[in-house]
Structures are given as structure tokens and as C-alpha cells.
């Protein structure tokens, strides 16, 4: 494995995935090879761990786009001659080419109905044809799918007595395992130290997708459904033919019906597999129980876009992950007009602003203040910093100011009295100038003294 930038390169065959990985390492070189911990810290607390950043470089598989986008943006930020947004778009094209080049999952053998029923090979859905990498992408998620359903032998409306334990073990769980995920239900996750309801609650919170089988309606299944809805989980509803579905769910969720016969059950497993594979790429806004807020309580800081549409975004406080707020066009700076919010601020974008609780509406709002972080910096202020890049032929160095600023500051090489500063050297940086008229604010500092 090559290590030109000090980071191991995976062994990959020639092709778009190798091209993507090579370009990522070259960008790392241009940014003066920051460490994985340095990149993780620069993104802010709780955004990406250094292990996740490292895996983006060294794993012989396609990284998730959301992770790759943040890494590319942070690296491009450290290269003065690069504009981060075009660089992110360039990598988006490379990522898409790599995604389309990956092998498709194996097809099911064509044959009779009986052959299709007994075949253990997973079939490709229509979405898999359009997205050749759907199975591989899902297998990298490594998450769980939680099932809320009846237990044991129960009387159904149309098919008489049926065993739901066998339905789960023989049909549902294998469908999930074919996607590289883990299927869970209370009977499979409880360790006896907590009640079934506590175990169900924990399982639903942990799951990427929640599947509700409403064939046999019960208070436990209804409670699990309500919890999943309250947490805004990705949900799939199953029901046997002839069994009623609560009217409140009709039209809100994808409902899959099935029959208790050989073909019907095999078809149910395949359709469940397709439904889960289709649901996973859809951004989910997981609304875990949030702490209470005092009327008009304000909190200023960084937020990350979790989901949204043209009119509204859902953002998460990067310093308090349980704090989730809505941002509409009315929350933009005065005079700023944006037609499509989620197109302008894609999922994963970091925004600076104020969280504001409105008691009248019961909503937590996020007021976008793009350059408000500069208000905390004034000329003459001295901050701890660290040299992250030195460009000898251009006569300047770049200083990371940590959490005080999202951009690196510039310092003239003359500040080092003819000596070449070492990357990683800790310094005390005195702010000389802050230019907020640029699309990205520019900070110039002087070195007060080594810290």
C-alpha cells in the first residue's frame, strides 16, 4: 500500500473507486497531510470521529457520501487556492461514478413459481436496477431493523391459526439478513434485566427502520407504533390480507399485505427486503425525547442540517445532539432570499445561528446568522492556535484557531524571523484583521509568541 501522504491506501482494482480514493489522498497531500484527529476536531464535537475519518481513506469500499463530503470540505478549506464548493461537486461526481461501477447483487434464477419460492438467493428490486450499489451500500450501514408484532400461534381474520414466531424466524429475519442488517424483536434482544417495554423502547430507538405487523392488533404493537412515530423513525407496516389496518395509518406509511401460503410468504420476504432497501437511503429525522426549555432560552452555536425540503430544514445542535430545531425561510438573515432551502443547504451542511424556543407555538427555531461567529472575535484578541500549513513559496502559514473560528487564519511568514514553522506547532495568535465581506470570512493574525 502506498503512503505518500502518510496514510495507508487500500488495494483496489483499476476503476472509478480507485480513482476516487486516489483523488482523496491527493487532496490530503495538498492540505499538508493533517492527521485524522485534526480533521475530526476541526469539524466540531460529535460530527465525525477520527476513526470514521480514517476509514474514509483506508477502507477498500465506497464511503458514505455524507462522510466523504465533510472530509473533502474540511481538506479544501485548508488549501487557499481551492474553493471548497466546486471541489465538493467534483468529488460528488467521482463518488457517483464509483457507486455506479460497483457490481450488482446476484439475480434470482428465473424459473417456475416453486423454484422462486424455495430459492435462497435475494432478488433485485426495481430500485436495485436503477441503483446497482443498493445492496452494498446497505450492508455498510451495519444497523438494526426492529420488528413489533405478535408472538406464537394466533387466530387471523382470513387464514386461521398462524405461528408468528415462525413467520419472523423463517421469512422476516432472513430478508433483513440478506441486506447485511440485523433483525430484532423483544424476544430476541431482552436480557432479562429490563422489562419487555423498556427493551422495546431501546430497540426502537436503536433501529434504522421499524417494521410493524398489524395482522394481530394489540396494545403492545400499537404502543411500539406510537413510539416509532414519535421518534420519526423510518417505518414499514405489514398486514395479512383481510386484517384491518388502523385508519390513522392509512396513507401515512407504506403498507405491505401478504398471504399465509407458500408463494405469498416468499413474496412477502422479497417485498420486505425491497421496502427496507428503499427506505434506508431516505434521510430520517429521529426526534428523541428532548430536554425542557425555558421560555425564550437562547443558545448560539453550530447546527447541522439533518433533513428538509424547499421550505423548511431540520437542524441538530452540534454541541447538544438531542436539541433539534426547525429553520424556515423566515429564519434567514434579513434581505437573504433562497428559493430552495435544502438545495442551498444540503444535508450535512453546518450552519451558525441561534436556537430559540417559542413558547406560543411550542417550537424550537433556529435563526441562521452566517457570520455571527465573527462577533466573538475582535482585533487585538489573542487566541491559542496551531500551525496547520506552511506555504513557503507564497510566504504565509495557516493557523487553526480551534473552536473560536470555522476557518483557518493567515499569518505572514515574516512573523517567524526567517525560520520555517513546523506544522503542528502551538502558537499564540493575535488577531490583526477580520474581513467579513468575502463569501468566507478571512482572518489575518500575528504570532504573539509560541504557546
Short mmCIF file of N, CA, C and O in Angstrom, two decimals, residues 168-245:
data_model
loop_
_atom_site.label_atom_id
_atom_site.label_comp_id
_atom_site.label_asym_id
_atom_site.label_seq_id
_atom_site.Cartn_x
_atom_site.Cartn_y
_atom_site.Cartn_z
N UNK A 168 -41.57 -14.73 11.70
CA UNK A 168 -40.41 -13.87 11.94
C UNK A 168 -39.10 -14.61 11.62
O UNK A 168 -38.22 -14.08 10.93
N UNK A 169 -38.97 -15.84 12.14
CA UNK A 169 -37.71 -16.57 12.01
C UNK A 169 -37.45 -17.04 10.58
O UNK A 169 -36.30 -17.04 10.13
N UNK A 170 -38.51 -17.44 9.86
CA UNK A 170 -38.32 -18.04 8.52
C UNK A 170 -38.43 -17.05 7.38
O UNK A 170 -37.88 -17.29 6.30
N UNK A 171 -39.14 -15.94 7.58
CA UNK A 171 -39.38 -15.01 6.47
C UNK A 171 -38.77 -13.63 6.75
O UNK A 171 -37.94 -13.15 5.98
N UNK A 172 -39.16 -13.01 7.85
CA UNK A 172 -38.75 -11.63 8.09
C UNK A 172 -37.25 -11.50 8.37
O UNK A 172 -36.56 -10.70 7.72
N UNK A 173 -36.75 -12.24 9.35
CA UNK A 173 -35.33 -12.11 9.72
C UNK A 173 -34.39 -12.43 8.56
O UNK A 173 -33.43 -11.68 8.32
N UNK A 174 -34.63 -13.52 7.79
CA UNK A 174 -33.73 -13.78 6.65
C UNK A 174 -33.74 -12.66 5.62
O UNK A 174 -32.71 -12.36 5.01
N UNK A 175 -34.90 -12.03 5.39
CA UNK A 175 -34.96 -10.92 4.43
C UNK A 175 -34.06 -9.77 4.87
O UNK A 175 -33.37 -9.15 4.05
N UNK A 176 -34.04 -9.49 6.18
CA UNK A 176 -33.20 -8.41 6.69
C UNK A 176 -31.73 -8.80 6.64
O UNK A 176 -30.86 -7.98 6.29
N UNK A 177 -31.43 -10.05 6.95
CA UNK A 177 -30.04 -10.51 6.95
C UNK A 177 -29.44 -10.51 5.55
O UNK A 177 -28.23 -10.33 5.38
N UNK A 178 -30.28 -10.71 4.53
CA UNK A 178 -29.78 -10.65 3.15
C UNK A 178 -29.29 -9.26 2.78
O UNK A 178 -28.50 -9.09 1.85
N UNK A 179 -29.75 -8.25 3.51
CA UNK A 179 -29.31 -6.88 3.28
C UNK A 179 -28.09 -6.52 4.11
O UNK A 179 -27.61 -5.39 4.07
N UNK A 180 -27.58 -7.47 4.87
CA UNK A 180 -26.44 -7.19 5.73
C UNK A 180 -26.81 -6.48 7.01
O UNK A 180 -25.95 -5.94 7.69
N UNK A 181 -28.10 -6.48 7.37
CA UNK A 181 -28.57 -5.84 8.60
C UNK A 181 -28.94 -6.88 9.64
O UNK A 181 -28.94 -8.08 9.37
N UNK A 182 -29.31 -6.42 10.82
CA UNK A 182 -29.69 -7.30 11.91
C UNK A 182 -31.15 -7.08 12.27
O UNK A 182 -31.57 -5.95 12.50
N UNK A 183 -31.92 -8.17 12.30
CA UNK A 183 -33.33 -8.10 12.69
C UNK A 183 -33.45 -8.28 14.20
O UNK A 183 -32.74 -9.10 14.80
N UNK A 184 -34.34 -7.49 14.83
CA UNK A 184 -34.55 -7.59 16.28
C UNK A 184 -36.04 -7.53 16.60
O UNK A 184 -36.80 -6.86 15.91
N UNK A 185 -36.42 -8.22 17.65
CA UNK A 185 -37.72 -8.04 18.27
C UNK A 185 -37.52 -8.29 19.75
O UNK A 185 -36.45 -8.75 20.17
N UNK A 186 -38.49 -7.99 20.59
CA UNK A 186 -38.29 -8.04 22.04
C UNK A 186 -37.76 -9.39 22.48
O UNK A 186 -36.83 -9.48 23.28
N UNK A 187 -38.31 -10.46 21.97
CA UNK A 187 -37.88 -11.79 22.39
C UNK A 187 -36.44 -12.08 22.06
O UNK A 187 -35.82 -12.93 22.66
N UNK A 188 -35.87 -11.34 21.07
CA UNK A 188 -34.50 -11.59 20.66
C UNK A 188 -33.48 -10.67 21.26
O UNK A 188 -32.30 -10.88 21.13
N UNK A 189 -33.93 -9.59 21.96
CA UNK A 189 -32.96 -8.61 22.47
C UNK A 189 -33.01 -8.46 23.98
O UNK A 189 -32.11 -7.92 24.58
N UNK A 190 -34.06 -8.90 24.63
CA UNK A 190 -34.16 -8.73 26.09
C UNK A 190 -33.19 -9.65 26.80
O UNK A 190 -33.07 -10.82 26.48
N UNK A 191 -32.47 -9.10 27.77
CA UNK A 191 -31.52 -9.91 28.54
C UNK A 191 -32.09 -10.30 29.90
O UNK A 191 -31.37 -10.84 30.74
N UNK A 192 -33.34 -10.01 30.14
CA UNK A 192 -33.97 -10.37 31.40
C UNK A 192 -33.78 -9.36 32.50
O UNK A 192 -34.41 -9.44 33.54
N UNK A 193 -32.90 -8.38 32.28
CA UNK A 193 -32.65 -7.37 33.31
C UNK A 193 -33.58 -6.18 33.20
O UNK A 193 -33.58 -5.32 34.07
N UNK A 194 -34.35 -6.09 32.11
CA UNK A 194 -35.28 -4.99 31.93
C UNK A 194 -36.61 -5.52 31.46
O UNK A 194 -36.71 -6.66 30.98
N UNK A 195 -37.64 -4.71 31.60
CA UNK A 195 -38.98 -5.14 31.21
C UNK A 195 -39.10 -5.20 29.69
O UNK A 195 -38.33 -4.56 28.97
N UNK A 196 -40.07 -5.96 29.16
CA UNK A 196 -40.27 -6.01 27.71
C UNK A 196 -40.51 -4.63 27.11
O UNK A 196 -40.04 -4.34 26.01
N UNK A 197 -41.24 -3.76 27.84
CA UNK A 197 -41.49 -2.42 27.30
C UNK A 197 -40.21 -1.60 27.22
O UNK A 197 -39.98 -0.88 26.24
N UNK A 198 -39.36 -1.70 28.25
CA UNK A 198 -38.08 -0.99 28.20
C UNK A 198 -37.21 -1.51 27.06
O UNK A 198 -36.55 -0.73 26.35
N UNK A 199 -37.22 -2.82 26.89
CA UNK A 199 -36.43 -3.42 25.83
C UNK A 199 -36.94 -2.98 24.46
O UNK A 199 -36.16 -2.68 23.55
N UNK A 200 -38.27 -2.92 24.31
CA UNK A 200 -38.86 -2.48 23.05
C UNK A 200 -38.49 -1.02 22.78
O UNK A 200 -38.12 -0.66 21.64
N UNK A 201 -38.58 -0.18 23.78
CA UNK A 201 -38.24 1.23 23.63
C UNK A 201 -36.79 1.40 23.18
O UNK A 201 -36.49 2.16 22.26
N UNK A 202 -35.88 0.67 23.83
CA UNK A 202 -34.46 0.75 23.46
C UNK A 202 -34.23 0.24 22.04
O UNK A 202 -33.43 0.80 21.29
N UNK A 203 -34.93 -0.86 21.69
CA UNK A 203 -34.77 -1.42 20.35
C UNK A 203 -35.25 -0.47 19.28
O UNK A 203 -34.64 -0.34 18.22
N UNK A 204 -36.37 0.20 19.51
CA UNK A 204 -36.91 1.15 18.53
C UNK A 204 -35.98 2.35 18.38
O UNK A 204 -35.73 2.82 17.27
N UNK A 205 -35.45 2.86 19.49
CA UNK A 205 -34.53 3.99 19.40
C UNK A 205 -33.28 3.63 18.61
O UNK A 205 -32.75 4.45 17.86
N UNK A 206 -32.81 2.39 18.77
CA UNK A 206 -31.57 1.96 18.13
C UNK A 206 -31.75 1.65 16.65
O UNK A 206 -30.80 1.69 15.87
N UNK A 207 -32.96 1.34 16.23
CA UNK A 207 -33.20 0.83 14.88
C UNK A 207 -33.11 1.89 13.80
O UNK A 207 -33.45 3.05 14.02
N UNK A 208 -32.66 1.47 12.62
CA UNK A 208 -32.68 2.33 11.45
C UNK A 208 -34.05 2.32 10.80
O UNK A 208 -34.48 3.30 10.22
N UNK A 209 -34.73 1.18 10.87
CA UNK A 209 -36.08 1.03 10.32
C UNK A 209 -36.92 0.25 11.33
O UNK A 209 -36.41 -0.69 11.96
N UNK A 210 -38.17 0.63 11.50
CA UNK A 210 -39.09 -0.09 12.38
C UNK A 210 -40.19 -0.70 11.51
O UNK A 210 -40.83 0.00 10.72
N UNK A 211 -40.39 -2.01 11.66
CA UNK A 211 -41.43 -2.73 10.91
C UNK A 211 -42.54 -3.11 11.89
O UNK A 211 -42.28 -3.75 12.91
N UNK A 212 -43.76 -2.71 11.57
CA UNK A 212 -44.92 -3.01 12.41
C UNK A 212 -45.82 -3.99 11.67
O UNK A 212 -46.28 -3.69 10.57
N UNK A 213 -46.06 -5.16 12.26
CA UNK A 213 -47.01 -6.11 11.68
C UNK A 213 -48.33 -5.97 12.45
O UNK A 213 -48.43 -6.37 13.62
N UNK A 214 -49.35 -5.42 11.78
CA UNK A 214 -50.63 -5.15 12.42
C UNK A 214 -51.65 -6.25 12.16
O UNK A 214 -52.85 -6.03 12.38
N UNK A 215 -51.20 -7.44 11.72
CA UNK A 215 -52.16 -8.51 11.48
C UNK A 215 -52.97 -8.82 12.73
O UNK A 215 -54.19 -8.99 12.69
N UNK A 216 -52.28 -8.91 13.86
CA UNK A 216 -52.94 -9.09 15.16
C UNK A 216 -52.72 -7.80 15.94
O UNK A 216 -51.60 -7.48 16.34
N UNK A 217 -53.78 -7.02 16.12
CA UNK A 217 -53.65 -5.75 16.81
C UNK A 217 -53.65 -5.97 18.32
O UNK A 217 -54.47 -6.71 18.85
N UNK A 218 -52.70 -5.32 18.98
CA UNK A 218 -52.58 -5.43 20.43
C UNK A 218 -52.07 -4.11 20.98
O UNK A 218 -51.55 -3.27 20.23
N UNK A 219 -52.19 -3.94 22.29
CA UNK A 219 -51.72 -2.70 22.90
C UNK A 219 -50.21 -2.55 22.76
O UNK A 219 -49.69 -1.45 22.57
N UNK A 220 -49.48 -3.69 22.84
CA UNK A 220 -48.02 -3.63 22.73
C UNK A 220 -47.59 -3.20 21.33
O UNK A 220 -46.69 -2.37 21.17
N UNK A 221 -48.24 -3.75 20.29
CA UNK A 221 -47.90 -3.37 18.92
C UNK A 221 -48.28 -1.91 18.67
O UNK A 221 -47.53 -1.15 18.05
N UNK A 222 -49.46 -1.49 19.17
CA UNK A 222 -49.90 -0.11 19.00
C UNK A 222 -48.94 0.86 19.70
O UNK A 222 -48.62 1.93 19.18
N UNK A 223 -48.46 0.47 20.89
CA UNK A 223 -47.54 1.33 21.64
C UNK A 223 -46.21 1.45 20.89
O UNK A 223 -45.64 2.55 20.78
N UNK A 224 -45.73 0.33 20.33
CA UNK A 224 -44.48 0.37 19.56
C UNK A 224 -44.63 1.27 18.35
O UNK A 224 -43.73 2.03 18.00
N UNK A 225 -45.79 1.20 17.70
CA UNK A 225 -46.05 2.04 16.54
C UNK A 225 -46.04 3.52 16.95
O UNK A 225 -45.46 4.36 16.25
N UNK A 226 -46.68 3.84 18.07
CA UNK A 226 -46.73 5.23 18.53
C UNK A 226 -45.33 5.73 18.88
O UNK A 226 -44.97 6.88 18.56
N UNK A 227 -44.52 4.89 19.52
CA UNK A 227 -43.15 5.29 19.85
C UNK A 227 -42.36 5.59 18.58
O UNK A 227 -41.63 6.58 18.50
N UNK A 228 -42.47 4.69 17.60
CA UNK A 228 -41.73 4.88 16.35
C UNK A 228 -42.16 6.16 15.64
O UNK A 228 -41.33 6.88 15.07
N UNK A 229 -43.47 6.45 15.68
CA UNK A 229 -43.96 7.68 15.05
C UNK A 229 -43.44 8.91 15.80
O UNK A 229 -43.05 9.91 15.20
N UNK A 230 -43.43 8.83 17.15
CA UNK A 230 -42.95 9.97 17.95
C UNK A 230 -41.47 10.24 17.70
O UNK A 230 -41.03 11.39 17.73
N UNK A 231 -40.70 9.17 17.42
CA UNK A 231 -39.27 9.32 17.17
C UNK A 231 -38.98 9.58 15.70
O UNK A 231 -37.82 9.68 15.30
N UNK A 232 -40.02 9.68 14.89
CA UNK A 232 -39.89 9.94 13.45
C UNK A 232 -38.99 8.90 12.78
O UNK A 232 -38.13 9.25 11.95
N UNK A 233 -39.18 7.63 13.12
CA UNK A 233 -38.40 6.57 12.51
C UNK A 233 -38.90 6.25 11.11
O UNK A 233 -40.06 6.50 10.77
N UNK A 234 -38.01 5.69 10.29
CA UNK A 234 -38.46 5.11 9.03
C UNK A 234 -39.34 3.92 9.38
O UNK A 234 -38.92 3.05 10.15
N UNK A 235 -40.54 3.85 8.81
CA UNK A 235 -41.47 2.80 9.21
C UNK A 235 -42.04 2.07 8.00
O UNK A 235 -42.28 2.67 6.95
N UNK A 236 -42.27 0.77 8.18
CA UNK A 236 -42.95 -0.07 7.19
C UNK A 236 -44.02 -0.84 7.94
O UNK A 236 -43.75 -1.42 9.01
N UNK A 237 -45.23 -0.85 7.40
CA UNK A 237 -46.36 -1.53 8.05
C UNK A 237 -46.73 -2.77 7.24
O UNK A 237 -46.90 -2.69 6.01
N UNK A 238 -46.83 -3.91 7.93
CA UNK A 238 -47.23 -5.17 7.31
C UNK A 238 -48.59 -5.59 7.84
O UNK A 238 -48.93 -5.32 8.99
N UNK A 239 -49.34 -6.29 7.01
CA UNK A 239 -50.64 -6.81 7.45
C UNK A 239 -51.04 -7.96 6.53
O UNK A 239 -50.82 -7.90 5.32
N UNK A 240 -51.58 -9.04 7.11
CA UNK A 240 -52.08 -10.15 6.30
C UNK A 240 -53.38 -9.74 5.62
O UNK A 240 -54.15 -8.94 6.15
N UNK A 241 -53.60 -10.27 4.43
CA UNK A 241 -54.83 -9.98 3.70
C UNK A 241 -56.05 -10.22 4.59
O UNK A 241 -56.14 -11.24 5.29
N UNK A 242 -56.97 -9.27 4.58
CA UNK A 242 -58.21 -9.43 5.33
C UNK A 242 -58.17 -8.84 6.72
O UNK A 242 -59.21 -8.69 7.36
N UNK A 243 -56.97 -8.50 7.22
CA UNK A 243 -56.87 -7.92 8.56
C UNK A 243 -56.92 -6.40 8.46
O UNK A 243 -56.31 -5.81 7.56
N UNK A 244 -57.66 -5.74 9.36
CA UNK A 244 -57.80 -4.28 9.27
C UNK A 244 -56.53 -3.56 9.70
O UNK A 244 -55.77 -4.04 10.54
N UNK A 245 -56.33 -2.39 9.12
CA UNK A 245 -55.22 -1.50 9.49
C UNK A 245 -55.82 -0.26 10.14
O UNK A 245 -56.83 0.25 9.65
#
